Amino acid sequence: METIWTPHRFSGEALALDVANSVVLRTDPARTFDRFDDPAQIVRFADAASRFRSSELGDNRLVVSDPPVAKPRIVALREATDALFRSMSAGGGFRSDRLSPLLALCAAALQARPLALTAESDAPARGQGDIELESAVALSALSLLEPRNRARIRICGNCGWLYLDRSRNGSRKWCDMSVCGNRQKARRHYRRFRADEAGSGHA
Ligand SMILES: [Zn+2]
């Protein structure tokens, strides 16, 4: 299936979470699907992420130079990222046995696809031109481990996507208010409407 990589699909607020969210409706076995099944979609994701995550990327351009080889590596990073932060956000604690596989995959990615870093910022050094998605995702996942970030990772109450809550008071409930917030509102409205109907004697 062809995916248009719209701004909504970058609601994670961090590259590693946008990648985690390439699995749609992860907690619904009947409807879940993986937008990265087709390696060509990973290339298109990287292209869109270059624009939507430009500040996190130090304005470098994301590339996937060998998609069939990169795919299983990126998917493994994605699954380790999701496993760690989803269980943590759901109240399962910050567990070393979930941290360890993520750290191993990040180390392998940064070794295989080296990046220039800086002492001042989580972002890769500017002016590198093309950087590989795999190592940029690893760097993003590592930056999410900082306490100020990991304490702000949430699970969307509508679609189950992970996102970094950058709101001032940390009370954001949806990955994207204009999509998931509105769907929940419509659902509540519908339930109220049905309750009123039932209450007034209409079937
Ligand atoms: Zn959502």
PDB file of C-alpha atoms and ligand atoms in Angstrom:
ATOM      1  CA  MET A   1       0.000   0.000   0.000  1.00  0.00           C
ATOM      2  CA  GLU A   2       1.303   3.425  -0.948  1.00  0.00           C
ATOM      3  CA  THR A   3       1.729   5.716   2.063  1.00  0.00           C
ATOM      4  CA  ILE A   4       1.685   9.487   1.858  1.00  0.00           C
ATOM      5  CA  TRP A   5       4.084  10.626   4.583  1.00  0.00           C
ATOM      6  CA  THR A   6       1.931  13.446   5.927  1.00  0.00           C
ATOM      7  CA  PRO A   7       2.796  15.629   8.955  1.00  0.00           C
ATOM      8  CA  HIS A   8       0.354  13.510  11.023  1.00  0.00           C
ATOM      9  CA  ARG A   9       2.667  10.514  10.533  1.00  0.00           C
ATOM     10  CA  PHE A  10       5.388  12.533  12.264  1.00  0.00           C
ATOM     11  CA  SER A  11       3.382  13.154  15.434  1.00  0.00           C
ATOM     12  CA  GLY A  12       5.950  11.298  17.537  1.00  0.00           C
ATOM     13  CA  GLU A  13       7.953  14.533  17.981  1.00  0.00           C
ATOM     14  CA  ALA A  14      11.198  12.517  17.768  1.00  0.00           C
ATOM     15  CA  LEU A  15      12.558  10.506  14.853  1.00  0.00           C
ATOM     16  CA  ALA A  16      12.795   7.242  16.815  1.00  0.00           C
ATOM     17  CA  LEU A  17       9.135   7.513  17.835  1.00  0.00           C
ATOM     18  CA  ASP A  18       8.020   8.391  14.292  1.00  0.00           C
ATOM     19  CA  VAL A  19       9.763   5.178  13.237  1.00  0.00           C
ATOM     20  CA  ALA A  20       8.042   3.234  16.057  1.00  0.00           C
ATOM     21  CA  ASN A  21       4.741   4.594  14.734  1.00  0.00           C
ATOM     22  CA  SER A  22       5.309   3.101  11.286  1.00  0.00           C
ATOM     23  CA  VAL A  23       3.403   0.162  12.752  1.00  0.00           C
ATOM     24  CA  VAL A  24      -0.224   1.245  12.700  1.00  0.00           C
ATOM     25  CA  LEU A  25      -2.643   0.137  15.454  1.00  0.00           C
ATOM     26  CA  ARG A  26       0.061  -1.999  17.036  1.00  0.00           C
ATOM     27  CA  THR A  27      -2.207  -3.108  19.878  1.00  0.00           C
ATOM     28  CA  ASP A  28      -5.065  -4.227  17.621  1.00  0.00           C
ATOM     29  CA  PRO A  29      -4.143  -7.622  16.101  1.00  0.00           C
ATOM     30  CA  ALA A  30      -7.096  -7.546  13.697  1.00  0.00           C
ATOM     31  CA  ARG A  31      -6.228  -4.200  12.107  1.00  0.00           C
ATOM     32  CA  THR A  32      -2.508  -3.641  12.637  1.00  0.00           C
ATOM     33  CA  PHE A  33      -0.147  -3.272   9.674  1.00  0.00           C
ATOM     34  CA  ASP A  34       3.440  -2.241   9.060  1.00  0.00           C
ATOM     35  CA  ARG A  35       4.144   0.686   6.724  1.00  0.00           C
ATOM     36  CA  PHE A  36       7.769  -0.481   6.490  1.00  0.00           C
ATOM     37  CA  ASP A  37       6.881  -3.888   4.988  1.00  0.00           C
ATOM     38  CA  ASP A  38       7.983  -2.467   1.653  1.00  0.00           C
ATOM     39  CA  PRO A  39      11.627  -1.243   1.853  1.00  0.00           C
ATOM     40  CA  ALA A  40      10.749   1.490  -0.693  1.00  0.00           C
ATOM     41  CA  GLN A  41       8.490   3.024   1.959  1.00  0.00           C
ATOM     42  CA  ILE A  42      11.447   3.306   4.334  1.00  0.00           C
ATOM     43  CA  VAL A  43      13.250   5.387   1.703  1.00  0.00           C
ATOM     44  CA  ARG A  44      10.200   7.625   1.303  1.00  0.00           C
ATOM     45  CA  PHE A  45       9.857   7.910   5.078  1.00  0.00           C
ATOM     46  CA  ALA A  46      13.518   9.009   5.290  1.00  0.00           C
ATOM     47  CA  ASP A  47      12.932  11.641   2.625  1.00  0.00           C
ATOM     48  CA  ALA A  48       9.901  13.081   4.461  1.00  0.00           C
ATOM     49  CA  ALA A  49      11.661  12.859   7.846  1.00  0.00           C
ATOM     50  CA  SER A  50      14.525  14.949   6.431  1.00  0.00           C
ATOM     51  CA  ARG A  51      12.021  17.816   6.252  1.00  0.00           C
ATOM     52  CA  PHE A  52       9.827  17.139   9.303  1.00  0.00           C
ATOM     53  CA  ARG A  53      12.742  16.348  11.656  1.00  0.00           C
ATOM     54  CA  SER A  54      15.294  18.765  10.204  1.00  0.00           C
ATOM     55  CA  SER A  55      16.295  20.318  13.540  1.00  0.00           C
ATOM     56  CA  GLU A  56      16.782  16.918  15.205  1.00  0.00           C
ATOM     57  CA  LEU A  57      18.919  15.947  12.196  1.00  0.00           C
ATOM     58  CA  GLY A  58      21.137  19.033  12.222  1.00  0.00           C
ATOM     59  CA  ASP A  59      19.656  19.850   8.793  1.00  0.00           C
ATOM     60  CA  ASN A  60      21.417  16.883   7.247  1.00  0.00           C
ATOM     61  CA  ARG A  61      19.550  14.740   4.740  1.00  0.00           C
ATOM     62  CA  LEU A  62      18.436  11.226   5.710  1.00  0.00           C
ATOM     63  CA  VAL A  63      19.159   8.458   3.246  1.00  0.00           C
ATOM     64  CA  VAL A  64      18.787   4.682   3.147  1.00  0.00           C
ATOM     65  CA  SER A  65      21.569   3.647   0.821  1.00  0.00           C
ATOM     66  CA  ASP A  66      20.789  -0.088   0.783  1.00  0.00           C
ATOM     67  CA  PRO A  67      17.090  -0.545   1.665  1.00  0.00           C
ATOM     68  CA  PRO A  68      16.907  -4.391   1.684  1.00  0.00           C
ATOM     69  CA  VAL A  69      19.918  -4.557   4.028  1.00  0.00           C
ATOM     70  CA  ALA A  70      18.814  -1.608   6.153  1.00  0.00           C
ATOM     71  CA  LYS A  71      15.230  -2.787   6.601  1.00  0.00           C
ATOM     72  CA  PRO A  72      15.762  -5.611   9.152  1.00  0.00           C
ATOM     73  CA  ARG A  73      18.220  -3.435  11.082  1.00  0.00           C
ATOM     74  CA  ILE A  74      15.836  -0.485  11.236  1.00  0.00           C
ATOM     75  CA  VAL A  75      12.899  -2.750  12.121  1.00  0.00           C
ATOM     76  CA  ALA A  76      14.928  -4.321  14.959  1.00  0.00           C
ATOM     77  CA  LEU A  77      15.799  -0.853  16.298  1.00  0.00           C
ATOM     78  CA  ARG A  78      12.155   0.157  15.967  1.00  0.00           C
ATOM     79  CA  GLU A  79      10.873  -2.859  17.888  1.00  0.00           C
ATOM     80  CA  ALA A  80      13.413  -2.426  20.703  1.00  0.00           C
ATOM     81  CA  THR A  81      12.513   1.280  20.939  1.00  0.00           C
ATOM     82  CA  ASP A  82       8.816   0.536  21.089  1.00  0.00           C
ATOM     83  CA  ALA A  83       9.189  -2.300  23.593  1.00  0.00           C
ATOM     84  CA  LEU A  84      11.199  -0.178  26.022  1.00  0.00           C
ATOM     85  CA  PHE A  85       9.212   3.045  25.902  1.00  0.00           C
ATOM     86  CA  ARG A  86       5.750   1.540  25.501  1.00  0.00           C
ATOM     87  CA  SER A  87       6.067  -0.654  28.590  1.00  0.00           C
ATOM     88  CA  MET A  88       7.593   2.239  30.515  1.00  0.00           C
ATOM     89  CA  SER A  89       4.797   4.649  29.512  1.00  0.00           C
ATOM     90  CA  ALA A  90       2.147   2.059  30.307  1.00  0.00           C
ATOM     91  CA  GLY A  91       3.447   1.874  33.895  1.00  0.00           C
ATOM     92  CA  GLY A  92       5.635  -1.211  33.491  1.00  0.00           C
ATOM     93  CA  GLY A  93       8.750   0.570  34.772  1.00  0.00           C
ATOM     94  CA  PHE A  94      12.039   1.473  33.106  1.00  0.00           C
ATOM     95  CA  ARG A  95      13.573  -1.979  32.750  1.00  0.00           C
ATOM     96  CA  SER A  96      17.197  -2.790  32.125  1.00  0.00           C
ATOM     97  CA  ASP A  97      16.287  -5.995  30.287  1.00  0.00           C
ATOM     98  CA  ARG A  98      14.410  -3.877  27.737  1.00  0.00           C
ATOM     99  CA  LEU A  99      17.091  -1.167  27.682  1.00  0.00           C
ATOM    100  CA  SER A 100      19.902  -3.619  26.959  1.00  0.00           C
ATOM    101  CA  PRO A 101      18.737  -4.822  23.477  1.00  0.00           C
ATOM    102  CA  LEU A 102      18.084  -1.224  22.424  1.00  0.00           C
ATOM    103  CA  LEU A 103      21.576  -0.146  23.507  1.00  0.00           C
ATOM    104  CA  ALA A 104      23.148  -3.078  21.632  1.00  0.00           C
ATOM    105  CA  LEU A 105      21.270  -2.193  18.428  1.00  0.00           C
ATOM    106  CA  CYS A 106      22.124   1.512  18.773  1.00  0.00           C
ATOM    107  CA  ALA A 107      25.798   0.648  19.241  1.00  0.00           C
ATOM    108  CA  ALA A 108      25.771  -1.580  16.143  1.00  0.00           C
ATOM    109  CA  ALA A 109      24.040   1.092  14.038  1.00  0.00           C
ATOM    110  CA  LEU A 110      26.432   3.852  15.083  1.00  0.00           C
ATOM    111  CA  GLN A 111      29.373   1.574  14.395  1.00  0.00           C
ATOM    112  CA  ALA A 112      28.121   0.441  10.974  1.00  0.00           C
ATOM    113  CA  ARG A 113      27.014   3.890   9.824  1.00  0.00           C
ATOM    114  CA  PRO A 114      29.241   6.422  11.589  1.00  0.00           C
ATOM    115  CA  LEU A 115      28.013   9.947  12.225  1.00  0.00           C
ATOM    116  CA  ALA A 116      29.816  13.117  13.270  1.00  0.00           C
ATOM    117  CA  LEU A 117      28.423  14.258  16.635  1.00  0.00           C
ATOM    118  CA  THR A 118      28.882  17.391  18.690  1.00  0.00           C
ATOM    119  CA  ALA A 119      29.409  18.002  22.369  1.00  0.00           C
ATOM    120  CA  GLU A 120      26.764  20.727  22.464  1.00  0.00           C
ATOM    121  CA  SER A 121      23.677  19.010  21.104  1.00  0.00           C
ATOM    122  CA  ASP A 122      21.837  15.706  20.676  1.00  0.00           C
ATOM    123  CA  ALA A 123      21.681  16.404  16.932  1.00  0.00           C
ATOM    124  CA  PRO A 124      24.358  15.159  14.532  1.00  0.00           C
ATOM    125  CA  ALA A 125      26.943  17.744  13.498  1.00  0.00           C
ATOM    126  CA  ARG A 126      25.647  20.041  10.786  1.00  0.00           C
ATOM    127  CA  GLY A 127      26.921  20.062   7.222  1.00  0.00           C
ATOM    128  CA  GLN A 128      27.459  16.281   6.802  1.00  0.00           C
ATOM    129  CA  GLY A 129      25.109  16.134   3.825  1.00  0.00           C
ATOM    130  CA  ASP A 130      23.628  12.642   3.667  1.00  0.00           C
ATOM    131  CA  ILE A 131      23.331  10.611   6.854  1.00  0.00           C
ATOM    132  CA  GLU A 132      21.946   7.099   7.164  1.00  0.00           C
ATOM    133  CA  LEU A 133      18.497   6.637   8.676  1.00  0.00           C
ATOM    134  CA  GLU A 134      19.732   3.726  10.787  1.00  0.00           C
ATOM    135  CA  SER A 135      22.292   5.722  12.726  1.00  0.00           C
ATOM    136  CA  ALA A 136      20.009   8.786  13.003  1.00  0.00           C
ATOM    137  CA  VAL A 137      17.291   6.594  14.543  1.00  0.00           C
ATOM    138  CA  ALA A 138      19.838   5.170  16.989  1.00  0.00           C
ATOM    139  CA  LEU A 139      20.921   8.657  18.011  1.00  0.00           C
ATOM    140  CA  SER A 140      17.296   9.728  18.430  1.00  0.00           C
ATOM    141  CA  ALA A 141      16.498   6.689  20.602  1.00  0.00           C
ATOM    142  CA  LEU A 142      19.540   7.411  22.789  1.00  0.00           C
ATOM    143  CA  SER A 143      18.444  11.020  23.288  1.00  0.00           C
ATOM    144  CA  LEU A 144      15.022   9.766  24.435  1.00  0.00           C
ATOM    145  CA  LEU A 145      16.754   7.967  27.294  1.00  0.00           C
ATOM    146  CA  GLU A 146      17.540  11.268  28.992  1.00  0.00           C
ATOM    147  CA  PRO A 147      15.230  11.560  32.019  1.00  0.00           C
ATOM    148  CA  ARG A 148      13.737  14.865  30.841  1.00  0.00           C
ATOM    149  CA  ASN A 149      12.635  13.114  27.635  1.00  0.00           C
ATOM    150  CA  ARG A 150      11.724   9.639  28.753  1.00  0.00           C
ATOM    151  CA  ALA A 151       9.435  11.028  31.468  1.00  0.00           C
ATOM    152  CA  ARG A 152       7.504  12.760  28.679  1.00  0.00           C
ATOM    153  CA  ILE A 153       6.898   9.774  26.408  1.00  0.00           C
ATOM    154  CA  ARG A 154       3.185   8.973  26.174  1.00  0.00           C
ATOM    155  CA  ILE A 155       0.878   6.537  24.417  1.00  0.00           C
ATOM    156  CA  CYS A 156      -1.891   8.139  22.363  1.00  0.00           C
ATOM    157  CA  GLY A 157      -5.265   7.404  23.966  1.00  0.00           C
ATOM    158  CA  ASN A 158      -6.844   6.870  20.562  1.00  0.00           C
ATOM    159  CA  CYS A 159      -4.403   5.130  18.213  1.00  0.00           C
ATOM    160  CA  GLY A 160      -1.692   3.810  20.533  1.00  0.00           C
ATOM    161  CA  TRP A 161       1.182   5.694  18.857  1.00  0.00           C
ATOM    162  CA  LEU A 162       4.063   6.850  21.029  1.00  0.00           C
ATOM    163  CA  TYR A 163       4.862  10.560  21.223  1.00  0.00           C
ATOM    164  CA  LEU A 164       7.074  12.917  23.151  1.00  0.00           C
ATOM    165  CA  ASP A 165       4.852  15.358  25.026  1.00  0.00           C
ATOM    166  CA  ARG A 166       6.530  18.718  24.532  1.00  0.00           C
ATOM    167  CA  SER A 167       3.562  20.696  25.895  1.00  0.00           C
ATOM    168  CA  ARG A 168       4.374  23.147  28.655  1.00  0.00           C
ATOM    169  CA  ASN A 169       2.415  21.352  31.396  1.00  0.00           C
ATOM    170  CA  GLY A 170       2.897  17.818  30.050  1.00  0.00           C
ATOM    171  CA  SER A 171      -0.819  17.144  29.667  1.00  0.00           C
ATOM    172  CA  ARG A 172      -1.057  16.269  25.979  1.00  0.00           C
ATOM    173  CA  LYS A 173      -3.362  13.275  25.515  1.00  0.00           C
ATOM    174  CA  TRP A 174      -3.181  12.600  21.799  1.00  0.00           C
ATOM    175  CA  CYS A 175      -0.447  12.055  19.268  1.00  0.00           C
ATOM    176  CA  ASP A 176      -2.260  14.630  17.139  1.00  0.00           C
ATOM    177  CA  MET A 177      -5.189  16.650  18.500  1.00  0.00           C
ATOM    178  CA  SER A 178      -6.542  17.371  15.025  1.00  0.00           C
ATOM    179  CA  VAL A 179      -6.802  13.653  14.194  1.00  0.00           C
ATOM    180  CA  CYS A 180      -6.989  11.498  17.334  1.00  0.00           C
ATOM    181  CA  GLY A 181      -8.371  14.178  19.663  1.00  0.00           C
ATOM    182  CA  ASN A 182     -11.209  14.906  17.271  1.00  0.00           C
ATOM    183  CA  ARG A 183     -12.010  11.227  16.741  1.00  0.00           C
ATOM    184  CA  GLN A 184     -12.364  10.731  20.473  1.00  0.00           C
ATOM    185  CA  LYS A 185     -14.547  13.825  20.728  1.00  0.00           C
ATOM    186  CA  ALA A 186     -16.779  12.565  17.928  1.00  0.00           C
ATOM    187  CA  ARG A 187     -17.024   9.167  19.622  1.00  0.00           C
ATOM    188  CA  ARG A 188     -18.027  10.741  22.939  1.00  0.00           C
ATOM    189  CA  HIS A 189     -20.578  12.910  21.175  1.00  0.00           C
ATOM    190  CA  TYR A 190     -22.031   9.856  19.424  1.00  0.00           C
ATOM    191  CA  ARG A 191     -22.284   7.913  22.688  1.00  0.00           C
ATOM    192  CA  ARG A 192     -24.070  10.845  24.342  1.00  0.00           C
ATOM    193  CA  PHE A 193     -26.409  11.104  21.400  1.00  0.00           C
ATOM    194  CA  ARG A 194     -27.257   7.383  21.612  1.00  0.00           C
ATOM    195  CA  ALA A 195     -27.795   7.649  25.360  1.00  0.00           C
ATOM    196  CA  ASP A 196     -30.203  10.578  24.844  1.00  0.00           C
ATOM    197  CA  GLU A 197     -32.044   8.657  22.151  1.00  0.00           C
ATOM    198  CA  ALA A 198     -32.411   5.626  24.449  1.00  0.00           C
ATOM    199  CA  GLY A 199     -33.472   7.861  27.321  1.00  0.00           C
ATOM    200  CA  SER A 200     -36.221   9.494  25.270  1.00  0.00           C
ATOM    201  CA  GLY A 201     -37.737   6.152  24.325  1.00  0.00           C
ATOM    202  CA  HIS A 202     -36.547   5.906  20.728  1.00  0.00           C
ATOM    203  CA  ALA A 203     -35.028   2.627  19.659  1.00  0.00           C
TER     204      ALA A 203
HETATM  205 ZN    ZN B   1      -3.106   9.038  17.994  1.00  0.00          ZN
END
